[in-house]
Every structure is written in structure tokens, then in C-alpha cells.
Amino acid sequence: MGSKKRVGLALGGGAVRGFAHLGVIEVLARESIPIDFVAGTSVGSMIGAAFCTGMCLDEIYALSKQINWRRIVRPHWGTDGIVSFRGIRDLIDEVFDTPTFEDLKIPFAVVTTDIDADTGMVLSQGKLGPAVEASCSVSGLVAPVSWNGRRLADGIFVNAVPVSVVQEMGADYVIGVDVFKPLIRPYWGFFSHLINAFEIVLRHSGGGLESADCLISPNIAGFTYMRFAKRDALIEIGRQAAESKIQEIKKALFD
């Protein structure tokens, strides 16, 4: 029996922790949960883009093993950042032959922040590569991306888990995936509390944690944001989190 509800998947930001999204998607696919719309913020936009191209999970896993900081980061000379993430755009263009949103198999939207207008900007048309690059570009460290006269940066500042975006796309039931759990790290001293407060603010931006019909939060508090070598462990934690919610999702969609 198919679902009468249109299902949206909102993939949140969290740098390398975003590999947990792959474990979640694997379980949803295995359990035949239909996904009608996808929105991604930051790393969620990278994973969402690959998924929405129609790429099978084995291919996405293989692609994920090619991703590291050397592949992504480019030097940048300017006052708006010390590096750029142009490598993300180049990777997407290389693997998918310069795709556009219109080429995708599943409707997809990317959340960014317009740093001059002090507002969020959702991209769902045009070239996919620069949109994903913008959504991942942490303002202050990574140079923003020019888009039709605007300067766009990481979407996590305005909408960490973009539930509202997939609702606006037409979803009746939204599965949100949160990979940004804060943690106080006592061995960092007072700096730990400062970072923890920053994590809390970012995690709640956009209100997705409260408005998702089902929120999947992999248990990754304290996990790395930076080490790509932890991808397999993060994927497995994502699987476990999705499996713990799968009966809830099936009941909502198929009963």
C-alpha cells in the first residue's frame, strides 16, 4: 500500500557529521519509505543533491569516500574568507556533468544565507554546484558564493534542519534529520561553554527541530565535525537512529 501523504526529507547541517544522513537514507530506502521532496542545509545539501540525482546508495557511498578537505578546499585571497569551497562545485560538476536543479529526479531545494541582506535564501532553480557550495560555505572562514548579485553563505545560520522548506514545497509529512547535537567538552575549559552555546543557537535556527513530523537525531554529540575518516561510524549511527524511528514513520504513512 502506498502512502497518501507526500513525504519531505529535511537534511540538516553539521559538517562531516552529515555522513550520518547516508545511514538514514539507506534505512528509508530499504523500508520503501517514499520521498517526494528533499531540502538540504550545508552538508545536508551535498547528500541531498546526490540522492536527488537518482544515484543509487552504493554509488553515493563510493562518492563519499572521494570527499576530503583536500578535494573540497581551495585557497582564497580576499577579506571575505581565508579559503573557498570551490572544490564542492567542481566535484558536483565533474560527477554529474554540470547539473541543474531541473535535471534532478526528486524536487530539491538548498538553503543558503544572504550575508548582506541578513536573510535566508532558498535555491531550487539553476546550476546545482554553486548552490551547494554556497550552502556549505561557513561565513568568516569560507568565502561566500556570488549568485545573481548576492553573496551567499552557509544556510545553517538561518535554517539548520529545513523542515519549513519542504513543507512549502508541498510535503504533508516531514522527516527531519538533525546532525548538530551540542555537547559540553569539559577539557576545553570555558571555551567549551562558548562553543556549546553557539551549537545550541545554530541547531535551533529555523525551528525545524520543533516542526518536523518525525525528527531523527543520530546520537553523535561530541562526534567530529572535521575527520572524514569517521564516515563509516557516522553512517552506522545514522542507520541506528533511523531504525529506531521506522515504525513511527510507517504508522504515520501507511496505517
PDB file of C-alpha atoms in Angstrom:
ATOM      1  CA  MET A   1       0.000   0.000   0.000  1.00  0.00           C
ATOM      2  CA  GLY A   2       1.326   3.418  -0.911  1.00  0.00           C
ATOM      3  CA  SER A   3       1.283   6.471   1.289  1.00  0.00           C
ATOM      4  CA  LYS A   4      -1.449   9.040   0.705  1.00  0.00           C
ATOM      5  CA  LYS A   5       0.824  11.654   2.184  1.00  0.00           C
ATOM      6  CA  ARG A   6       3.557  13.448   0.272  1.00  0.00           C
ATOM      7  CA  VAL A   7       6.773  12.943   2.211  1.00  0.00           C
ATOM      8  CA  GLY A   8       9.523  15.515   2.627  1.00  0.00           C
ATOM      9  CA  LEU A   9      13.058  14.862   3.849  1.00  0.00           C
ATOM     10  CA  ALA A  10      14.899  17.753   5.559  1.00  0.00           C
ATOM     11  CA  LEU A  11      18.638  17.122   5.887  1.00  0.00           C
ATOM     12  CA  GLY A  12      20.368  19.353   8.416  1.00  0.00           C
ATOM     13  CA  GLY A  13      23.849  20.843   8.615  1.00  0.00           C
ATOM     14  CA  GLY A  14      26.778  19.572  10.644  1.00  0.00           C
ATOM     15  CA  ALA A  15      29.929  19.294   8.502  1.00  0.00           C
ATOM     16  CA  VAL A  16      31.448  15.774   8.497  1.00  0.00           C
ATOM     17  CA  ARG A  17      28.697  14.598  10.842  1.00  0.00           C
ATOM     18  CA  GLY A  18      26.472  14.730   7.764  1.00  0.00           C
ATOM     19  CA  PHE A  19      27.645  11.262   6.746  1.00  0.00           C
ATOM     20  CA  ALA A  20      25.001  10.087   9.220  1.00  0.00           C
ATOM     21  CA  HIS A  21      22.447  11.233   6.632  1.00  0.00           C
ATOM     22  CA  LEU A  22      23.549   8.355   4.404  1.00  0.00           C
ATOM     23  CA  GLY A  23      22.652   5.814   7.057  1.00  0.00           C
ATOM     24  CA  VAL A  24      19.230   7.404   7.473  1.00  0.00           C
ATOM     25  CA  ILE A  25      18.568   7.417   3.726  1.00  0.00           C
ATOM     26  CA  GLU A  26      19.661   3.786   3.468  1.00  0.00           C
ATOM     27  CA  VAL A  27      17.069   2.693   6.032  1.00  0.00           C
ATOM     28  CA  LEU A  28      14.290   4.785   4.482  1.00  0.00           C
ATOM     29  CA  ALA A  29      15.045   3.262   1.067  1.00  0.00           C
ATOM     30  CA  ARG A  30      15.240  -0.275   2.443  1.00  0.00           C
ATOM     31  CA  GLU A  31      11.864   0.140   4.130  1.00  0.00           C
ATOM     32  CA  SER A  32      10.305   1.612   0.942  1.00  0.00           C
ATOM     33  CA  ILE A  33       9.531   4.984   2.507  1.00  0.00           C
ATOM     34  CA  PRO A  34       8.634   7.257  -0.438  1.00  0.00           C
ATOM     35  CA  ILE A  35      10.473  10.589  -0.606  1.00  0.00           C
ATOM     36  CA  ASP A  36       8.684  13.228  -2.677  1.00  0.00           C
ATOM     37  CA  PHE A  37      10.676  16.346  -1.733  1.00  0.00           C
ATOM     38  CA  VAL A  38      14.119  16.995  -0.271  1.00  0.00           C
ATOM     39  CA  ALA A  39      15.717  20.117   1.183  1.00  0.00           C
ATOM     40  CA  GLY A  40      19.248  20.377   2.496  1.00  0.00           C
ATOM     41  CA  THR A  41      21.275  22.783   4.577  1.00  0.00           C
ATOM     42  CA  SER A  42      25.084  22.823   4.444  1.00  0.00           C
ATOM     43  CA  VAL A  43      26.326  19.207   4.325  1.00  0.00           C
ATOM     44  CA  GLY A  44      22.680  18.167   4.015  1.00  0.00           C
ATOM     45  CA  SER A  45      22.663  19.899   0.649  1.00  0.00           C
ATOM     46  CA  MET A  46      25.599  17.768  -0.530  1.00  0.00           C
ATOM     47  CA  ILE A  47      23.998  14.480   0.497  1.00  0.00           C
ATOM     48  CA  GLY A  48      20.574  15.599  -0.727  1.00  0.00           C
ATOM     49  CA  ALA A  49      21.939  16.612  -4.117  1.00  0.00           C
ATOM     50  CA  ALA A  50      23.492  13.189  -4.718  1.00  0.00           C
ATOM     51  CA  PHE A  51      20.320  11.420  -3.593  1.00  0.00           C
ATOM     52  CA  CYS A  52      18.056  13.534  -5.774  1.00  0.00           C
ATOM     53  CA  THR A  53      20.084  12.835  -8.912  1.00  0.00           C
ATOM     54  CA  GLY A  54      18.831   9.262  -8.690  1.00  0.00           C
ATOM     55  CA  MET A  55      22.261   7.927  -7.786  1.00  0.00           C
ATOM     56  CA  CYS A  56      21.996   4.542  -6.028  1.00  0.00           C
ATOM     57  CA  LEU A  57      23.273   4.263  -2.470  1.00  0.00           C
ATOM     58  CA  ASP A  58      26.302   2.163  -3.410  1.00  0.00           C
ATOM     59  CA  GLU A  59      27.337   4.904  -5.827  1.00  0.00           C
ATOM     60  CA  ILE A  60      26.793   7.586  -3.189  1.00  0.00           C
ATOM     61  CA  TYR A  61      28.895   5.609  -0.691  1.00  0.00           C
ATOM     62  CA  ALA A  62      31.665   5.284  -3.270  1.00  0.00           C
ATOM     63  CA  LEU A  63      31.482   9.027  -3.982  1.00  0.00           C
ATOM     64  CA  SER A  64      31.602   9.823  -0.258  1.00  0.00           C
ATOM     65  CA  LYS A  65      34.967   8.092   0.007  1.00  0.00           C
ATOM     66  CA  GLN A  66      36.378  10.572  -2.511  1.00  0.00           C
ATOM     67  CA  ILE A  67      35.430  13.550  -0.365  1.00  0.00           C
ATOM     68  CA  ASN A  68      38.038  15.062   1.927  1.00  0.00           C
ATOM     69  CA  TRP A  69      39.282  18.539   2.814  1.00  0.00           C
ATOM     70  CA  ARG A  70      41.969  18.453   0.122  1.00  0.00           C
ATOM     71  CA  ARG A  71      39.294  17.768  -2.505  1.00  0.00           C
ATOM     72  CA  ILE A  72      36.942  20.486  -1.249  1.00  0.00           C
ATOM     73  CA  VAL A  73      39.117  23.407  -0.114  1.00  0.00           C
ATOM     74  CA  ARG A  74      40.733  25.945  -2.421  1.00  0.00           C
ATOM     75  CA  PRO A  75      42.964  28.884  -1.426  1.00  0.00           C
ATOM     76  CA  HIS A  76      41.212  32.241  -1.428  1.00  0.00           C
ATOM     77  CA  TRP A  77      42.773  35.687  -1.403  1.00  0.00           C
ATOM     78  CA  GLY A  78      40.367  38.283  -0.058  1.00  0.00           C
ATOM     79  CA  THR A  79      38.822  39.871   3.000  1.00  0.00           C
ATOM     80  CA  ASP A  80      35.672  37.704   2.959  1.00  0.00           C
ATOM     81  CA  GLY A  81      37.278  34.369   3.844  1.00  0.00           C
ATOM     82  CA  ILE A  82      40.587  32.508   4.087  1.00  0.00           C
ATOM     83  CA  VAL A  83      39.581  29.616   1.798  1.00  0.00           C
ATOM     84  CA  SER A  84      36.814  28.766  -0.650  1.00  0.00           C
ATOM     85  CA  PHE A  85      34.814  25.564  -1.107  1.00  0.00           C
ATOM     86  CA  ARG A  86      35.023  25.763  -4.886  1.00  0.00           C
ATOM     87  CA  GLY A  87      36.052  22.108  -4.806  1.00  0.00           C
ATOM     88  CA  ILE A  88      32.469  21.168  -3.918  1.00  0.00           C
ATOM     89  CA  ARG A  89      31.167  22.833  -7.056  1.00  0.00           C
ATOM     90  CA  ASP A  90      33.910  21.249  -9.161  1.00  0.00           C
ATOM     91  CA  LEU A  91      33.184  17.780  -7.756  1.00  0.00           C
ATOM     92  CA  ILE A  92      29.452  18.055  -8.447  1.00  0.00           C
ATOM     93  CA  ASP A  93      30.044  19.363 -11.960  1.00  0.00           C
ATOM     94  CA  GLU A  94      32.554  16.595 -12.666  1.00  0.00           C
ATOM     95  CA  VAL A  95      30.477  13.698 -11.332  1.00  0.00           C
ATOM     96  CA  PHE A  96      27.081  14.844 -12.601  1.00  0.00           C
ATOM     97  CA  ASP A  97      28.116  16.811 -15.739  1.00  0.00           C
ATOM     98  CA  THR A  98      27.250  20.331 -14.540  1.00  0.00           C
ATOM     99  CA  PRO A  99      23.743  19.517 -13.300  1.00  0.00           C
ATOM    100  CA  THR A 100      20.864  21.898 -12.706  1.00  0.00           C
ATOM    101  CA  PHE A 101      18.004  21.604 -10.243  1.00  0.00           C
ATOM    102  CA  GLU A 102      15.769  20.933 -13.227  1.00  0.00           C
ATOM    103  CA  ASP A 103      17.789  17.769 -14.037  1.00  0.00           C
ATOM    104  CA  LEU A 104      17.051  16.109 -10.700  1.00  0.00           C
ATOM    105  CA  LYS A 105      14.797  13.075 -10.220  1.00  0.00           C
ATOM    106  CA  ILE A 106      13.318  14.379  -6.959  1.00  0.00           C
ATOM    107  CA  PRO A 107      12.387  18.048  -6.331  1.00  0.00           C
ATOM    108  CA  PHE A 108      15.203  19.555  -4.287  1.00  0.00           C
ATOM    109  CA  ALA A 109      15.937  22.856  -2.550  1.00  0.00           C
ATOM    110  CA  VAL A 110      19.102  24.233  -0.965  1.00  0.00           C
ATOM    111  CA  VAL A 111      19.160  26.648   1.977  1.00  0.00           C
ATOM    112  CA  THR A 112      21.692  29.484   1.982  1.00  0.00           C
ATOM    113  CA  THR A 113      22.213  32.747   3.880  1.00  0.00           C
ATOM    114  CA  ASP A 114      22.342  36.101   2.078  1.00  0.00           C
ATOM    115  CA  ILE A 115      25.017  37.729   4.212  1.00  0.00           C
ATOM    116  CA  ASP A 116      24.306  41.273   3.016  1.00  0.00           C
ATOM    117  CA  ALA A 117      20.507  41.141   3.286  1.00  0.00           C
ATOM    118  CA  ASP A 118      20.644  39.300   6.628  1.00  0.00           C
ATOM    119  CA  THR A 119      18.124  36.692   5.476  1.00  0.00           C
ATOM    120  CA  GLY A 120      17.799  33.147   4.237  1.00  0.00           C
ATOM    121  CA  MET A 121      17.603  32.371   0.539  1.00  0.00           C
ATOM    122  CA  VAL A 122      16.271  29.063  -0.792  1.00  0.00           C
ATOM    123  CA  LEU A 123      17.632  27.947  -4.167  1.00  0.00           C
ATOM    124  CA  SER A 124      15.719  25.499  -6.353  1.00  0.00           C
ATOM    125  CA  GLN A 125      16.500  26.598  -9.895  1.00  0.00           C
ATOM    126  CA  GLY A 126      19.634  26.927 -11.977  1.00  0.00           C
ATOM    127  CA  LYS A 127      23.026  25.295 -11.512  1.00  0.00           C
ATOM    128  CA  LEU A 128      23.299  22.866  -8.627  1.00  0.00           C
ATOM    129  CA  GLY A 129      27.055  23.086  -7.955  1.00  0.00           C
ATOM    130  CA  PRO A 130      27.333  26.713  -6.846  1.00  0.00           C
ATOM    131  CA  ALA A 131      24.142  26.396  -4.783  1.00  0.00           C
ATOM    132  CA  VAL A 132      25.571  23.511  -2.772  1.00  0.00           C
ATOM    133  CA  GLU A 133      28.926  25.274  -2.471  1.00  0.00           C
ATOM    134  CA  ALA A 134      27.162  28.338  -1.049  1.00  0.00           C
ATOM    135  CA  SER A 135      25.130  26.319   1.440  1.00  0.00           C
ATOM    136  CA  CYS A 136      28.334  24.793   2.853  1.00  0.00           C
ATOM    137  CA  SER A 137      30.446  27.978   2.975  1.00  0.00           C
ATOM    138  CA  VAL A 138      30.815  28.945   6.632  1.00  0.00           C
ATOM    139  CA  SER A 139      30.807  32.744   6.736  1.00  0.00           C
ATOM    140  CA  GLY A 140      34.003  34.305   8.045  1.00  0.00           C
ATOM    141  CA  LEU A 141      36.179  31.300   7.231  1.00  0.00           C
ATOM    142  CA  VAL A 142      34.961  30.319   3.774  1.00  0.00           C
ATOM    143  CA  ALA A 143      34.377  32.854   1.024  1.00  0.00           C
ATOM    144  CA  PRO A 144      30.709  33.393   0.074  1.00  0.00           C
ATOM    145  CA  VAL A 145      29.417  32.471  -3.377  1.00  0.00           C
ATOM    146  CA  SER A 146      28.160  35.088  -5.839  1.00  0.00           C
ATOM    147  CA  TRP A 147      24.650  34.310  -7.080  1.00  0.00           C
ATOM    148  CA  ASN A 148      22.811  36.857  -9.239  1.00  0.00           C
ATOM    149  CA  GLY A 149      24.435  39.783  -7.453  1.00  0.00           C
ATOM    150  CA  ARG A 150      24.016  38.302  -3.978  1.00  0.00           C
ATOM    151  CA  ARG A 151      26.679  36.877  -1.656  1.00  0.00           C
ATOM    152  CA  LEU A 152      25.505  33.578  -0.254  1.00  0.00           C
ATOM    153  CA  ALA A 153      26.935  31.575   2.639  1.00  0.00           C
ATOM    154  CA  ASP A 154      26.144  28.587   4.847  1.00  0.00           C
ATOM    155  CA  GLY A 155      22.419  28.008   5.315  1.00  0.00           C
ATOM    156  CA  ILE A 156      22.835  26.709   8.856  1.00  0.00           C
ATOM    157  CA  PHE A 157      22.753  30.280  10.180  1.00  0.00           C
ATOM    158  CA  VAL A 158      19.096  30.647   9.163  1.00  0.00           C
ATOM    159  CA  ASN A 159      17.640  27.120   8.935  1.00  0.00           C
ATOM    160  CA  ALA A 160      19.603  24.229  10.423  1.00  0.00           C
ATOM    161  CA  VAL A 161      17.042  21.490   9.611  1.00  0.00           C
ATOM    162  CA  PRO A 162      14.943  22.880   6.724  1.00  0.00           C
ATOM    163  CA  VAL A 163      11.560  21.426   7.609  1.00  0.00           C
ATOM    164  CA  SER A 164       9.726  24.614   6.641  1.00  0.00           C
ATOM    165  CA  VAL A 165      11.276  24.472   3.173  1.00  0.00           C
ATOM    166  CA  VAL A 166       9.950  21.008   2.309  1.00  0.00           C
ATOM    167  CA  GLN A 167       6.583  21.981   3.766  1.00  0.00           C
ATOM    168  CA  GLU A 168       6.482  24.907   1.366  1.00  0.00           C
ATOM    169  CA  MET A 169       7.447  22.546  -1.466  1.00  0.00           C
ATOM    170  CA  GLY A 170       4.271  20.569  -0.783  1.00  0.00           C
ATOM    171  CA  ALA A 171       5.138  17.903   1.784  1.00  0.00           C
ATOM    172  CA  ASP A 172       2.363  16.715   4.099  1.00  0.00           C
ATOM    173  CA  TYR A 173       4.707  14.726   6.348  1.00  0.00           C
ATOM    174  CA  VAL A 174       8.289  15.796   7.023  1.00  0.00           C
ATOM    175  CA  ILE A 175      11.152  13.674   8.289  1.00  0.00           C
ATOM    176  CA  GLY A 176      13.844  15.932   9.708  1.00  0.00           C
ATOM    177  CA  VAL A 177      17.405  14.709  10.275  1.00  0.00           C
ATOM    178  CA  ASP A 178      19.419  16.605  12.891  1.00  0.00           C
ATOM    179  CA  VAL A 179      23.190  16.025  12.951  1.00  0.00           C
ATOM    180  CA  PHE A 180      24.144  19.017  15.091  1.00  0.00           C
ATOM    181  CA  LYS A 181      23.780  17.829  18.690  1.00  0.00           C
ATOM    182  CA  PRO A 182      25.666  20.105  21.133  1.00  0.00           C
ATOM    183  CA  LEU A 183      27.933  18.825  23.888  1.00  0.00           C
ATOM    184  CA  ILE A 184      29.941  20.496  26.658  1.00  0.00           C
ATOM    185  CA  ARG A 185      33.554  19.274  26.483  1.00  0.00           C
ATOM    186  CA  PRO A 186      34.971  19.894  29.995  1.00  0.00           C
ATOM    187  CA  TYR A 187      38.612  19.529  28.934  1.00  0.00           C
ATOM    188  CA  TRP A 188      38.209  22.656  26.759  1.00  0.00           C
ATOM    189  CA  GLY A 189      37.512  24.804  29.816  1.00  0.00           C
ATOM    190  CA  PHE A 190      35.400  27.955  29.433  1.00  0.00           C
ATOM    191  CA  PHE A 191      35.812  27.760  25.642  1.00  0.00           C
ATOM    192  CA  SER A 192      33.689  24.585  25.732  1.00  0.00           C
ATOM    193  CA  HIS A 193      30.719  26.508  27.096  1.00  0.00           C
ATOM    194  CA  LEU A 194      31.092  29.170  24.432  1.00  0.00           C
ATOM    195  CA  ILE A 195      31.144  26.566  21.653  1.00  0.00           C
ATOM    196  CA  ASN A 196      28.227  24.712  23.232  1.00  0.00           C
ATOM    197  CA  ALA A 197      26.138  27.895  23.306  1.00  0.00           C
ATOM    198  CA  PHE A 198      26.955  28.557  19.658  1.00  0.00           C
ATOM    199  CA  GLU A 199      25.959  24.977  18.767  1.00  0.00           C
ATOM    200  CA  ILE A 200      22.629  25.360  20.573  1.00  0.00           C
ATOM    201  CA  VAL A 201      21.799  28.589  18.738  1.00  0.00           C
ATOM    202  CA  LEU A 202      22.658  27.112  15.344  1.00  0.00           C
ATOM    203  CA  ARG A 203      20.812  23.854  15.976  1.00  0.00           C
ATOM    204  CA  HIS A 204      17.541  25.660  16.690  1.00  0.00           C
ATOM    205  CA  SER A 205      17.723  28.133  13.806  1.00  0.00           C
ATOM    206  CA  GLY A 206      14.702  27.885  11.538  1.00  0.00           C
ATOM    207  CA  GLY A 207      12.592  25.934  14.034  1.00  0.00           C
ATOM    208  CA  GLY A 208      12.959  22.590  12.271  1.00  0.00           C
ATOM    209  CA  LEU A 209      13.519  20.588  15.451  1.00  0.00           C
ATOM    210  CA  GLU A 210      10.086  21.527  16.730  1.00  0.00           C
ATOM    211  CA  SER A 211       8.104  21.374  13.481  1.00  0.00           C
ATOM    212  CA  ALA A 212       9.224  18.056  11.960  1.00  0.00           C
ATOM    213  CA  ASP A 213       6.558  15.346  11.972  1.00  0.00           C
ATOM    214  CA  CYS A 214       9.350  12.879  12.724  1.00  0.00           C
ATOM    215  CA  LEU A 215      12.766  14.042  13.932  1.00  0.00           C
ATOM    216  CA  ILE A 216      15.692  11.655  13.570  1.00  0.00           C
ATOM    217  CA  SER A 217      18.623  12.719  15.746  1.00  0.00           C
ATOM    218  CA  PRO A 218      21.607  10.355  15.471  1.00  0.00           C
ATOM    219  CA  ASN A 219      23.494  10.051  18.749  1.00  0.00           C
ATOM    220  CA  ILE A 220      26.583  11.952  17.626  1.00  0.00           C
ATOM    221  CA  ALA A 221      27.013  14.547  20.383  1.00  0.00           C
ATOM    222  CA  GLY A 222      30.740  15.135  20.731  1.00  0.00           C
ATOM    223  CA  PHE A 223      31.476  13.451  17.417  1.00  0.00           C
ATOM    224  CA  THR A 224      33.900  15.071  14.999  1.00  0.00           C
ATOM    225  CA  TYR A 225      32.912  17.851  12.604  1.00  0.00           C
ATOM    226  CA  MET A 226      36.212  17.535  10.788  1.00  0.00           C
ATOM    227  CA  ARG A 227      37.531  13.965  10.440  1.00  0.00           C
ATOM    228  CA  PHE A 228      36.427  12.271   7.236  1.00  0.00           C
ATOM    229  CA  ALA A 229      37.982   9.025   8.499  1.00  0.00           C
ATOM    230  CA  LYS A 230      34.967   8.660  10.811  1.00  0.00           C
ATOM    231  CA  ARG A 231      32.497   8.418   7.898  1.00  0.00           C
ATOM    232  CA  ASP A 232      31.712   4.712   8.355  1.00  0.00           C
ATOM    233  CA  ALA A 233      30.979   5.103  12.073  1.00  0.00           C
ATOM    234  CA  LEU A 234      28.746   8.096  11.351  1.00  0.00           C
ATOM    235  CA  ILE A 235      26.845   6.205   8.633  1.00  0.00           C
ATOM    236  CA  GLU A 236      26.204   3.354  11.076  1.00  0.00           C
ATOM    237  CA  ILE A 237      24.957   5.746  13.778  1.00  0.00           C
ATOM    238  CA  GLY A 238      22.586   7.224  11.179  1.00  0.00           C
ATOM    239  CA  ARG A 239      21.265   3.742  10.385  1.00  0.00           C
ATOM    240  CA  GLN A 240      20.605   3.026  14.043  1.00  0.00           C
ATOM    241  CA  ALA A 241      18.776   6.317  14.552  1.00  0.00           C
ATOM    242  CA  ALA A 242      16.540   5.750  11.520  1.00  0.00           C
ATOM    243  CA  GLU A 243      15.767   2.177  12.537  1.00  0.00           C
ATOM    244  CA  SER A 244      14.585   3.428  15.924  1.00  0.00           C
ATOM    245  CA  LYS A 245      12.023   5.661  14.161  1.00  0.00           C
ATOM    246  CA  ILE A 246      10.946   3.467  11.264  1.00  0.00           C
ATOM    247  CA  GLN A 247       7.831   2.019  12.894  1.00  0.00           C
ATOM    248  CA  GLU A 248       6.668   5.513  13.840  1.00  0.00           C
ATOM    249  CA  ILE A 249       7.103   6.617  10.238  1.00  0.00           C
ATOM    250  CA  LYS A 250       5.317   3.581   8.792  1.00  0.00           C
ATOM    251  CA  LYS A 251       2.401   4.044  11.167  1.00  0.00           C
ATOM    252  CA  ALA A 252       2.029   7.687  10.167  1.00  0.00           C
ATOM    253  CA  LEU A 253       2.214   6.960   6.450  1.00  0.00           C
ATOM    254  CA  PHE A 254       0.569   3.593   5.890  1.00  0.00           C
ATOM    255  CA  ASP A 255      -1.926   2.896   8.724  1.00  0.00           C
TER     256      ASP A 255
END
